[in-house]
PDB file of C-alpha atoms in Angstrom:
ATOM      1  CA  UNK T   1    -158.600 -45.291 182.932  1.00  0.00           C
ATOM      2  CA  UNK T   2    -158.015 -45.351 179.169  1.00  0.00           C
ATOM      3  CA  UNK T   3    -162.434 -45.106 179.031  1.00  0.00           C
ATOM      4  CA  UNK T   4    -162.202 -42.139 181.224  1.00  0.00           C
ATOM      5  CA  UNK T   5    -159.369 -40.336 179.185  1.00  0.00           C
ATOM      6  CA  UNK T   6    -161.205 -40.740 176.010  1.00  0.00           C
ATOM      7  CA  UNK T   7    -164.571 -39.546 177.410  1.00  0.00           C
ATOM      8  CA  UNK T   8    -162.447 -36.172 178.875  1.00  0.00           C
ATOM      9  CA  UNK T   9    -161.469 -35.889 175.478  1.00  0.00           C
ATOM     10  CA  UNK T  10    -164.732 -35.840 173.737  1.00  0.00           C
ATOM     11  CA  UNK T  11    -165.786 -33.093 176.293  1.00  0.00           C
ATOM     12  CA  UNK T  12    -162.816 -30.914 175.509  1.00  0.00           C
ATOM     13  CA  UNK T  13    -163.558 -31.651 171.951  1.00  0.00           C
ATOM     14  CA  UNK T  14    -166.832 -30.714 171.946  1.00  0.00           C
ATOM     15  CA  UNK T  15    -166.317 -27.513 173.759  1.00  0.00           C
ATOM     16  CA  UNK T  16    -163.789 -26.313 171.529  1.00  0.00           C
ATOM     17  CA  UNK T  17    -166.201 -27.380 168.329  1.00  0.00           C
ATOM     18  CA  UNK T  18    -168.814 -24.891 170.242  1.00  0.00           C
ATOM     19  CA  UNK T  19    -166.610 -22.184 170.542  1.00  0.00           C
ATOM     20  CA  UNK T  20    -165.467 -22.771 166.571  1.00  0.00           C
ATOM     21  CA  UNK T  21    -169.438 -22.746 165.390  1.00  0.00           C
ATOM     22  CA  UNK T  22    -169.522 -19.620 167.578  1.00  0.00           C
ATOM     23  CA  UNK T  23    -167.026 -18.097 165.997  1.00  0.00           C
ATOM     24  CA  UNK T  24    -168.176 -19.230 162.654  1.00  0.00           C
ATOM     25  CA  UNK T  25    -171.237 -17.648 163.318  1.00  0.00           C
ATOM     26  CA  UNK T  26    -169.779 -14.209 164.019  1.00  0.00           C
ATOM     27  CA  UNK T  27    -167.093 -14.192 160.974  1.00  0.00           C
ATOM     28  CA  UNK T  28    -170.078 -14.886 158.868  1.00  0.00           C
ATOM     29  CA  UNK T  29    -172.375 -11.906 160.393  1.00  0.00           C
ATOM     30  CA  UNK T  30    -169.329  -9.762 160.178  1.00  0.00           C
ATOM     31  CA  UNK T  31    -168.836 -11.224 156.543  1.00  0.00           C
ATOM     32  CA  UNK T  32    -172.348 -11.162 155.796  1.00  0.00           C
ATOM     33  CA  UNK T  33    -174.015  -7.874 157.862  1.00  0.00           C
ATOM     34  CA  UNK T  34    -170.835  -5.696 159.451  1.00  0.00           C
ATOM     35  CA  UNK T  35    -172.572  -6.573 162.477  1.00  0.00           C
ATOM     36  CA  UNK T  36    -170.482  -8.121 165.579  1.00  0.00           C
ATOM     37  CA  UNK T  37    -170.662  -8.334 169.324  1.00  0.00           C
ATOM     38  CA  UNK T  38    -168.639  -6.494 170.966  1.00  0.00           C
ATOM     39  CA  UNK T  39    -166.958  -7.150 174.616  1.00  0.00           C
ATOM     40  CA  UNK T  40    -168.709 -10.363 174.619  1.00  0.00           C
ATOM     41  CA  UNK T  41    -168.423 -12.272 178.232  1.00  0.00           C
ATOM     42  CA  UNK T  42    -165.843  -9.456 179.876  1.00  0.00           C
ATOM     43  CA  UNK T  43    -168.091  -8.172 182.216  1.00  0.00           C
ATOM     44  CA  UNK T  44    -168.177  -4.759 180.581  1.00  0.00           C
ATOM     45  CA  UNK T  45    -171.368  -4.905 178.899  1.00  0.00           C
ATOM     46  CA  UNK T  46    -171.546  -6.220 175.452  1.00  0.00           C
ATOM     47  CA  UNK T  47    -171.518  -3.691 172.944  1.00  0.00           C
ATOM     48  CA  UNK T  48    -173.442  -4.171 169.426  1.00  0.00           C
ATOM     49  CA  UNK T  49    -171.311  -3.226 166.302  1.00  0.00           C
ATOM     50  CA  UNK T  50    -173.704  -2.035 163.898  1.00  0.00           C
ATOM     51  CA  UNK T  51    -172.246  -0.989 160.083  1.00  0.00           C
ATOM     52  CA  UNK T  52    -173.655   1.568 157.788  1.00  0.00           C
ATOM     53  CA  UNK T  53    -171.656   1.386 154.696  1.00  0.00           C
ATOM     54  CA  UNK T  54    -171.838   2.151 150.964  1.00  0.00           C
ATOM     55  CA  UNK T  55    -175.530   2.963 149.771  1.00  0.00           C
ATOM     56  CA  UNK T  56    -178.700   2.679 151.595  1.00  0.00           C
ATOM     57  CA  UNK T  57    -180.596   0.265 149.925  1.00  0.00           C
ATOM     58  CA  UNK T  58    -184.323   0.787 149.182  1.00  0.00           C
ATOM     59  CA  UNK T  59    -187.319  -0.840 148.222  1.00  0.00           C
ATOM     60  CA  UNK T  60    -185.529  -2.258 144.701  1.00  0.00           C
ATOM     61  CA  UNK T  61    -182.247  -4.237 145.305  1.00  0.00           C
ATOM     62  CA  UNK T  62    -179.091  -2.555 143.774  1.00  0.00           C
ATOM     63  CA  UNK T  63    -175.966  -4.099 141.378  1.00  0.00           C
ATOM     64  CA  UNK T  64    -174.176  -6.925 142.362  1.00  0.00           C
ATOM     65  CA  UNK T  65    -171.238  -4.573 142.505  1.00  0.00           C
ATOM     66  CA  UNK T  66    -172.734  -1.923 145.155  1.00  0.00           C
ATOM     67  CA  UNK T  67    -171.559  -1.756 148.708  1.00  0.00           C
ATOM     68  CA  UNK T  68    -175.017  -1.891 150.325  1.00  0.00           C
ATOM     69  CA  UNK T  69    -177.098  -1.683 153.336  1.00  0.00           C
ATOM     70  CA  UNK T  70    -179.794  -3.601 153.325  1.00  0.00           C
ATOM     71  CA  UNK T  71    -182.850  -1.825 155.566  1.00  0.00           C
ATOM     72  CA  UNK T  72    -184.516  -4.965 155.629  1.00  0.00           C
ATOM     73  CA  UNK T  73    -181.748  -6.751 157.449  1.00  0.00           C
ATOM     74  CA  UNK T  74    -180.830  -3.597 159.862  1.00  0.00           C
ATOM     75  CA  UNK T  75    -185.046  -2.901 160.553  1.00  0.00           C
ATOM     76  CA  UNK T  76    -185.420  -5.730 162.439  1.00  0.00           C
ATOM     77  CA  UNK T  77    -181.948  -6.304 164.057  1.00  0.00           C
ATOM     78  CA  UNK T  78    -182.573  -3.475 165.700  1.00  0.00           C
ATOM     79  CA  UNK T  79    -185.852  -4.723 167.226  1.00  0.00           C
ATOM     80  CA  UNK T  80    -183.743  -8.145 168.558  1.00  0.00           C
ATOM     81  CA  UNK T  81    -181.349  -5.285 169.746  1.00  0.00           C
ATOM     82  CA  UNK T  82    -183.794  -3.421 171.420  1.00  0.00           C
ATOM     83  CA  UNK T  83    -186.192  -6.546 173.497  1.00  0.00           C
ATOM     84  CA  UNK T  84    -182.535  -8.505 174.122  1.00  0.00           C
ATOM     85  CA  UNK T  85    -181.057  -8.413 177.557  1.00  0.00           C
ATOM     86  CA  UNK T  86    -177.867  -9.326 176.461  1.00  0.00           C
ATOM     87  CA  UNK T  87    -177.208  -6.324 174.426  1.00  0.00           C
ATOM     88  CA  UNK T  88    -176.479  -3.015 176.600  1.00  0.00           C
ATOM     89  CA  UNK T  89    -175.239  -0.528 173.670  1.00  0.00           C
ATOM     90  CA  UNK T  90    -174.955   0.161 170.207  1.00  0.00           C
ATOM     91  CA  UNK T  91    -172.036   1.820 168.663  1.00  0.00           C
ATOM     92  CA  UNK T  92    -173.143   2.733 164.263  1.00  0.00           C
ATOM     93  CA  UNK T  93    -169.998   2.910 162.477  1.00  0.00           C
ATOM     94  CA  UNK T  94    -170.923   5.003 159.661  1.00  0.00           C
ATOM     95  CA  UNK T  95    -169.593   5.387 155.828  1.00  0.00           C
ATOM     96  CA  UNK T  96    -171.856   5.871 153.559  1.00  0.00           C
ATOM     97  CA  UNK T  97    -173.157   7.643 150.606  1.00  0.00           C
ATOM     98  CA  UNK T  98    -176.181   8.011 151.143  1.00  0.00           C
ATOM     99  CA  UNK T  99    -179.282   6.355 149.627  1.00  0.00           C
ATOM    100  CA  UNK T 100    -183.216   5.623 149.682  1.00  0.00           C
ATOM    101  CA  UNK T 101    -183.988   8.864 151.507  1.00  0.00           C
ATOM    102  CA  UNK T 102    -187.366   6.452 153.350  1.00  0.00           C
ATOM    103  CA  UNK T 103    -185.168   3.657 154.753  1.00  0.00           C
ATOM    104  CA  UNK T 104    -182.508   5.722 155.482  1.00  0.00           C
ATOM    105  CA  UNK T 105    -184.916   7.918 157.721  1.00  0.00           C
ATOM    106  CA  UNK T 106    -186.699   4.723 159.098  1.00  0.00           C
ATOM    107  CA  UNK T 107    -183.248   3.478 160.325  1.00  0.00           C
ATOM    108  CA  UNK T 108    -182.405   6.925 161.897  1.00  0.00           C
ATOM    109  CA  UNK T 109    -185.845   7.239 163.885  1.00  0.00           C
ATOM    110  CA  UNK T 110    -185.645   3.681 164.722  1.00  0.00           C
ATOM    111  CA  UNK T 111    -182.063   4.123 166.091  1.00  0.00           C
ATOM    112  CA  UNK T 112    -183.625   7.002 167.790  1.00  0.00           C
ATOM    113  CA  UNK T 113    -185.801   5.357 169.638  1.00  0.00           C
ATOM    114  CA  UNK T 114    -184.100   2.523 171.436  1.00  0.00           C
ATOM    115  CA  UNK T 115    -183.793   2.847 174.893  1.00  0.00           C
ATOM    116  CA  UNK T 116    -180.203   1.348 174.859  1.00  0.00           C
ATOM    117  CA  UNK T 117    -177.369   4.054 174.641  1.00  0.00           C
ATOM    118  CA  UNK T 118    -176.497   4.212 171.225  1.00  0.00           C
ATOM    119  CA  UNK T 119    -173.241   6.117 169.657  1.00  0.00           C
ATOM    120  CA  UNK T 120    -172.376   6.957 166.042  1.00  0.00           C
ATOM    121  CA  UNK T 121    -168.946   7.650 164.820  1.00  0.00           C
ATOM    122  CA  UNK T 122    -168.567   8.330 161.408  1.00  0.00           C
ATOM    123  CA  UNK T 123    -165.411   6.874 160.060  1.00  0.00           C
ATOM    124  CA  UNK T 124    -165.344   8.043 156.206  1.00  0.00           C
ATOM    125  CA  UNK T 125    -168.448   9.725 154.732  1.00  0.00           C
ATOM    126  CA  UNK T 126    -171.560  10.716 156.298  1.00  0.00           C
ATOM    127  CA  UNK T 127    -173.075  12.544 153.010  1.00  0.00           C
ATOM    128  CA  UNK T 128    -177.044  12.673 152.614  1.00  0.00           C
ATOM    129  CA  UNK T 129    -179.367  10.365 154.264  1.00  0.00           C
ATOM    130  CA  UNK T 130    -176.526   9.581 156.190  1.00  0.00           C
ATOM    131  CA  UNK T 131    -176.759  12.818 158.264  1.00  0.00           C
ATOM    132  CA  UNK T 132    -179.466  11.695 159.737  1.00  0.00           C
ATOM    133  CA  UNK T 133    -178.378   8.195 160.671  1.00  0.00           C
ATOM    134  CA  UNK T 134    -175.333  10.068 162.434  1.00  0.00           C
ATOM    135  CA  UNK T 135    -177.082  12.631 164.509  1.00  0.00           C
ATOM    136  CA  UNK T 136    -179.800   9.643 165.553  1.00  0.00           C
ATOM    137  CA  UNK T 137    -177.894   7.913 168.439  1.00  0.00           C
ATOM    138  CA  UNK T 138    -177.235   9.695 171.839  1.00  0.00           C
ATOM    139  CA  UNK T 139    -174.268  10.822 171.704  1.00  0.00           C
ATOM    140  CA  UNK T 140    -172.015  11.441 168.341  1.00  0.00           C
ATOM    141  CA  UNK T 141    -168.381  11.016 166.905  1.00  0.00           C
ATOM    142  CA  UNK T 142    -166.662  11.913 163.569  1.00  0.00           C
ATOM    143  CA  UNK T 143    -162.861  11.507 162.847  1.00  0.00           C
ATOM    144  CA  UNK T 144    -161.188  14.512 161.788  1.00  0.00           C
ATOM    145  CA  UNK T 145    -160.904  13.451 158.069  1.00  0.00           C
ATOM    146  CA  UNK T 146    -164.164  12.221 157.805  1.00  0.00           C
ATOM    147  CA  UNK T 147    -166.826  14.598 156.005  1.00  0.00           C
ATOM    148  CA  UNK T 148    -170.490  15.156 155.658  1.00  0.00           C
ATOM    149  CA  UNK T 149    -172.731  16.179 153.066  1.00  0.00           C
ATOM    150  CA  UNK T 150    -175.942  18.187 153.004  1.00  0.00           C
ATOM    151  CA  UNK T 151    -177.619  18.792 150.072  1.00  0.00           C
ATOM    152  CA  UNK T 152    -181.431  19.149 148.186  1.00  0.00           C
ATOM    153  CA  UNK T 153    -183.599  16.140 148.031  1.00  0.00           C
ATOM    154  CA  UNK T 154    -183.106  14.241 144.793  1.00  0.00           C
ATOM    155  CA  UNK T 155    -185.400  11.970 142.806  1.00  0.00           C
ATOM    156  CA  UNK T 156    -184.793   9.768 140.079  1.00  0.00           C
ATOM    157  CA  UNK T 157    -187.079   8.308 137.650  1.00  0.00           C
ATOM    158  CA  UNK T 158    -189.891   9.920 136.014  1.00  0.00           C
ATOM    159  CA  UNK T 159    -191.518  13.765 137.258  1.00  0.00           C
ATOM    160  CA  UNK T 160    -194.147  15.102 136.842  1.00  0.00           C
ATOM    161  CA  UNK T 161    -193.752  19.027 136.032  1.00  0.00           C
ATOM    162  CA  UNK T 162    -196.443  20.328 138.453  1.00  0.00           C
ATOM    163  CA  UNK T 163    -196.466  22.588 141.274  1.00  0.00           C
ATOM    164  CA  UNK T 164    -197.371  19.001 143.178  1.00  0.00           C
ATOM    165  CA  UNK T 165    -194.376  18.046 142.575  1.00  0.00           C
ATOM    166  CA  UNK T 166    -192.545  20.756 144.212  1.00  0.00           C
ATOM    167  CA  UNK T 167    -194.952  20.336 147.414  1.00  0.00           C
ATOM    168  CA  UNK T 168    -193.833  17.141 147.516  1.00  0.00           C
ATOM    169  CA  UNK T 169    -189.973  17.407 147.270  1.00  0.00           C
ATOM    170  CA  UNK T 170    -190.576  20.329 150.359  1.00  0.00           C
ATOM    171  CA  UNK T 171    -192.366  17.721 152.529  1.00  0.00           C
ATOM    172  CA  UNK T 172    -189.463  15.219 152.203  1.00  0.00           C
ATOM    173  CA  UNK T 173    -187.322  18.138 152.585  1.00  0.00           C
ATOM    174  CA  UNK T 174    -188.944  18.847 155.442  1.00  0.00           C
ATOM    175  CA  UNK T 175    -188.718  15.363 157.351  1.00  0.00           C
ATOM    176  CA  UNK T 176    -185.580  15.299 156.821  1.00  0.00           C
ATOM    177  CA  UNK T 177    -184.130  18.866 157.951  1.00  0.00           C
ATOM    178  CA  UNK T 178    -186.529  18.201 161.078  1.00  0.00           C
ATOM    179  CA  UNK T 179    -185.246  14.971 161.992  1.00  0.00           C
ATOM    180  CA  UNK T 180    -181.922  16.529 162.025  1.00  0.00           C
ATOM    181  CA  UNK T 181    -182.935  19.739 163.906  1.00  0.00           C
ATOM    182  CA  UNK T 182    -184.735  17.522 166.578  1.00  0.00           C
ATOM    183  CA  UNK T 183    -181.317  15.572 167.260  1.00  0.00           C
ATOM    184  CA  UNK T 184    -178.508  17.885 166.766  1.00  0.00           C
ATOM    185  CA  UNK T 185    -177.447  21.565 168.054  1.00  0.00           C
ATOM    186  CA  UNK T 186    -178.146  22.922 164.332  1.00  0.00           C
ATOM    187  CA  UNK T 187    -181.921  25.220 163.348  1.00  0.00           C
ATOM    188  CA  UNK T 188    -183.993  23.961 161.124  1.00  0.00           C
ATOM    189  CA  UNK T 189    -183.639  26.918 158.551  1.00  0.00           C
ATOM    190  CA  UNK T 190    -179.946  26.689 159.484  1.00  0.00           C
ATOM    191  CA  UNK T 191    -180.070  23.428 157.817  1.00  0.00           C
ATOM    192  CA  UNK T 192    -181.837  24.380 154.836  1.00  0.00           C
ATOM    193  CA  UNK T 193    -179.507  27.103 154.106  1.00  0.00           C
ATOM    194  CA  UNK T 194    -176.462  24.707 154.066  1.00  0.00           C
ATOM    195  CA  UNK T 195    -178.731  22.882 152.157  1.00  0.00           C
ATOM    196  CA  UNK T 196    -179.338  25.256 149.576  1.00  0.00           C
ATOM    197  CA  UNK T 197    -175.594  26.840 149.871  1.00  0.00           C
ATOM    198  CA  UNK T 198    -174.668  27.450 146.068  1.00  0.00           C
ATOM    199  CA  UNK T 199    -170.826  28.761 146.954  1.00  0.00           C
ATOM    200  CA  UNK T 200    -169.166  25.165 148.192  1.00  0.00           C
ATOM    201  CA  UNK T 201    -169.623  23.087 145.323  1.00  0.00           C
ATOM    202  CA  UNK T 202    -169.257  23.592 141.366  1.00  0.00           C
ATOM    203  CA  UNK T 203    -172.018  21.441 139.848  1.00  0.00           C
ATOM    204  CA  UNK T 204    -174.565  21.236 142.895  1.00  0.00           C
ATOM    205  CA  UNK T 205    -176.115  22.445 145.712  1.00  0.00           C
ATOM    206  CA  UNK T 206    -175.447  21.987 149.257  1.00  0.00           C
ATOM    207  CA  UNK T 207    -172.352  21.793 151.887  1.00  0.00           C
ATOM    208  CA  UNK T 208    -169.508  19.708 152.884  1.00  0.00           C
ATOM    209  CA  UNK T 209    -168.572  19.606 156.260  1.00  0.00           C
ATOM    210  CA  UNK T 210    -165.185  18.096 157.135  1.00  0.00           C
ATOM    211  CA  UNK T 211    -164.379  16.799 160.936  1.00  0.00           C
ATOM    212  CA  UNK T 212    -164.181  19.541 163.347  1.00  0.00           C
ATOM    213  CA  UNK T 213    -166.714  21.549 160.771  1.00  0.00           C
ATOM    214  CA  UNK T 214    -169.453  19.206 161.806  1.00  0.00           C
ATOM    215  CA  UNK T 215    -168.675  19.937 165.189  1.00  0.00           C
ATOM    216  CA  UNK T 216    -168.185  23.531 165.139  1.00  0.00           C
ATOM    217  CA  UNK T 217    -171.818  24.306 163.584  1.00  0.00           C
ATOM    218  CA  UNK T 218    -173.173  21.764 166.276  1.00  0.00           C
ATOM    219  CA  UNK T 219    -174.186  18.471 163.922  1.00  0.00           C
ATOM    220  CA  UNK T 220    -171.577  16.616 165.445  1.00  0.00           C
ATOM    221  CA  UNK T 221    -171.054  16.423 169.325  1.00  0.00           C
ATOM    222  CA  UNK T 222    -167.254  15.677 169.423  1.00  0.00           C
ATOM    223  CA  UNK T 223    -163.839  14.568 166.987  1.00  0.00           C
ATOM    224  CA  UNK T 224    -162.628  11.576 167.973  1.00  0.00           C
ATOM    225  CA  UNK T 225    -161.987   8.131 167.155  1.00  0.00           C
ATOM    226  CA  UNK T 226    -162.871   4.384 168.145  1.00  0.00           C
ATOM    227  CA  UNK T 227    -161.528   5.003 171.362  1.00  0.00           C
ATOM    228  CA  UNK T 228    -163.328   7.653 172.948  1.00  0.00           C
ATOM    229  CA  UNK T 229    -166.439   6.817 170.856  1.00  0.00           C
ATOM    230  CA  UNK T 230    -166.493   2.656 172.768  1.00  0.00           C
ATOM    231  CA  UNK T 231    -165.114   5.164 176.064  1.00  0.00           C
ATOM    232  CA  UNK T 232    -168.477   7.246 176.203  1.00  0.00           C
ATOM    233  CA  UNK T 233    -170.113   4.025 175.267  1.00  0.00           C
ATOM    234  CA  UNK T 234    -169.083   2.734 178.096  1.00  0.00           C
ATOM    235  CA  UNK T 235    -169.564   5.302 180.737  1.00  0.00           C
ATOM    236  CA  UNK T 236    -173.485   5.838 179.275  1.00  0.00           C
ATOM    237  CA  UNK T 237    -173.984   1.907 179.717  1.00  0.00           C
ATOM    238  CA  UNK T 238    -172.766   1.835 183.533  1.00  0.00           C
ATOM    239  CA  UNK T 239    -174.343   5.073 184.348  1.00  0.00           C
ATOM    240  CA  UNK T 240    -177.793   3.506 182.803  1.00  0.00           C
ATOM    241  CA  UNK T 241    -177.348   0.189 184.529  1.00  0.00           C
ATOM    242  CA  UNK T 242    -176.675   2.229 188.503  1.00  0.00           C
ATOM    243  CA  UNK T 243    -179.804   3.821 187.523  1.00  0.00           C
TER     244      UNK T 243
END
């Protein structure tokens, strides 16, 4: 009897040491990535948490003190995302300021294409690349003190003063403003003219758009919170699984 009650307790031990390495494993992605599962074994569908904070990294790695995102890290999390079958949504929680305008766009068309429902709800700041990452998903939150910024391509580093150089900027431009036309309510040439608005800010170009403005000029489908933005989640995941 005494065998049996230490074998029972190696079993219990050994389940809870699984469910401590599993929860281990998700501190350190939240720690590590800003990623977590959400929902995980209620029946409900499990929900992926994916974070876009601070800068966009690019191709060169930034300070030691920057709040990234790494597009390395996000590229191919979102592949696992999109061939797993345990993962029925993802919800992007987005504040950022922006970043490597060719990452940034290969995580928005990337996001874009999954088949999974996919909602955004930007929580802080939305500003530059970041516009596009938050009109990607299906359907799309901001809370009302949130804001978003759209301004002129920038480039850093050396230019070279040619009329090639301003065919190039457009083309960026040009990605970009379309990428956001394609998956929003907003014009193209509506964009660029927020883009280009000289009136909203003192030492730049471009617009800020603060909660319900995002929604009003169509960037943004709806104000709201965590709540409504895991609610529509939700609803699109059981709607896609009746078929």
């Amino acid at each position: 009897m005494e065998l049996q009650d230490q074998s029972e307790g190696k079993v219990k031990n050994g389940k809870d040491s699984s469910a401590s390495g599993q929860n281990a494993k998700s501190d350190e992605r939240i720690e590590e990535y800003g990623q977590v599962l959400l929902d995980e074994g209620k029946g409900r569908g499990d929900i992926y948490l994916l974070s876009i904070i601070g800068e966009i990294e690019g191709h060169e790695n930034l300070n030691s003190g920057s709040k990234t995102t790494k597009y390395e890290h996000v590229l191919p999390k979102l592949a696992q995302i999109e061939d797993s079958r345990e993962i029925d949504g993802v919800l992007l929680l987005i504040n950022t300021q922006g970043g490597d305008v060719s990452c940034g766009l290969a995580l928005a068309e990337m996001v874009a294409s999954l088949s999974k429902p996919t909602v955004s709800l930007v929580i802080g700041d939305s500003h530059s690349i970041g516009v596009p990452l938050a009109v990607s998903a299906d359907d799309s939150f901001i809370v009302p003190s949130a804001s978003m910024l759209i301004h002129p391509v920038r480039m850093t580093g050396m230019t070279i003063g040619a009329p090639q150089t301003y065919h190039y900027f457009q083309r960026i431009q040009d990605r970009i403003t379309g990428f956001v036309a394609d998956h929003s309510d907003v014009p193209q040439d509506k964009i660029e003219e927020l883009m280009m608005n000289t009136k909203d800010m003192t030492k730049d170009l471009g617009t800020l758009l603060v909660g319900e403005d995002a929604v009003r000029i169509g960037l943004i489908r709806q104000v709201g919170g965590i709540d409504r933005a895991l609610r529509r989640l939700r609803e699109m995941i059981k709607r896609r699984k009746k078929g």
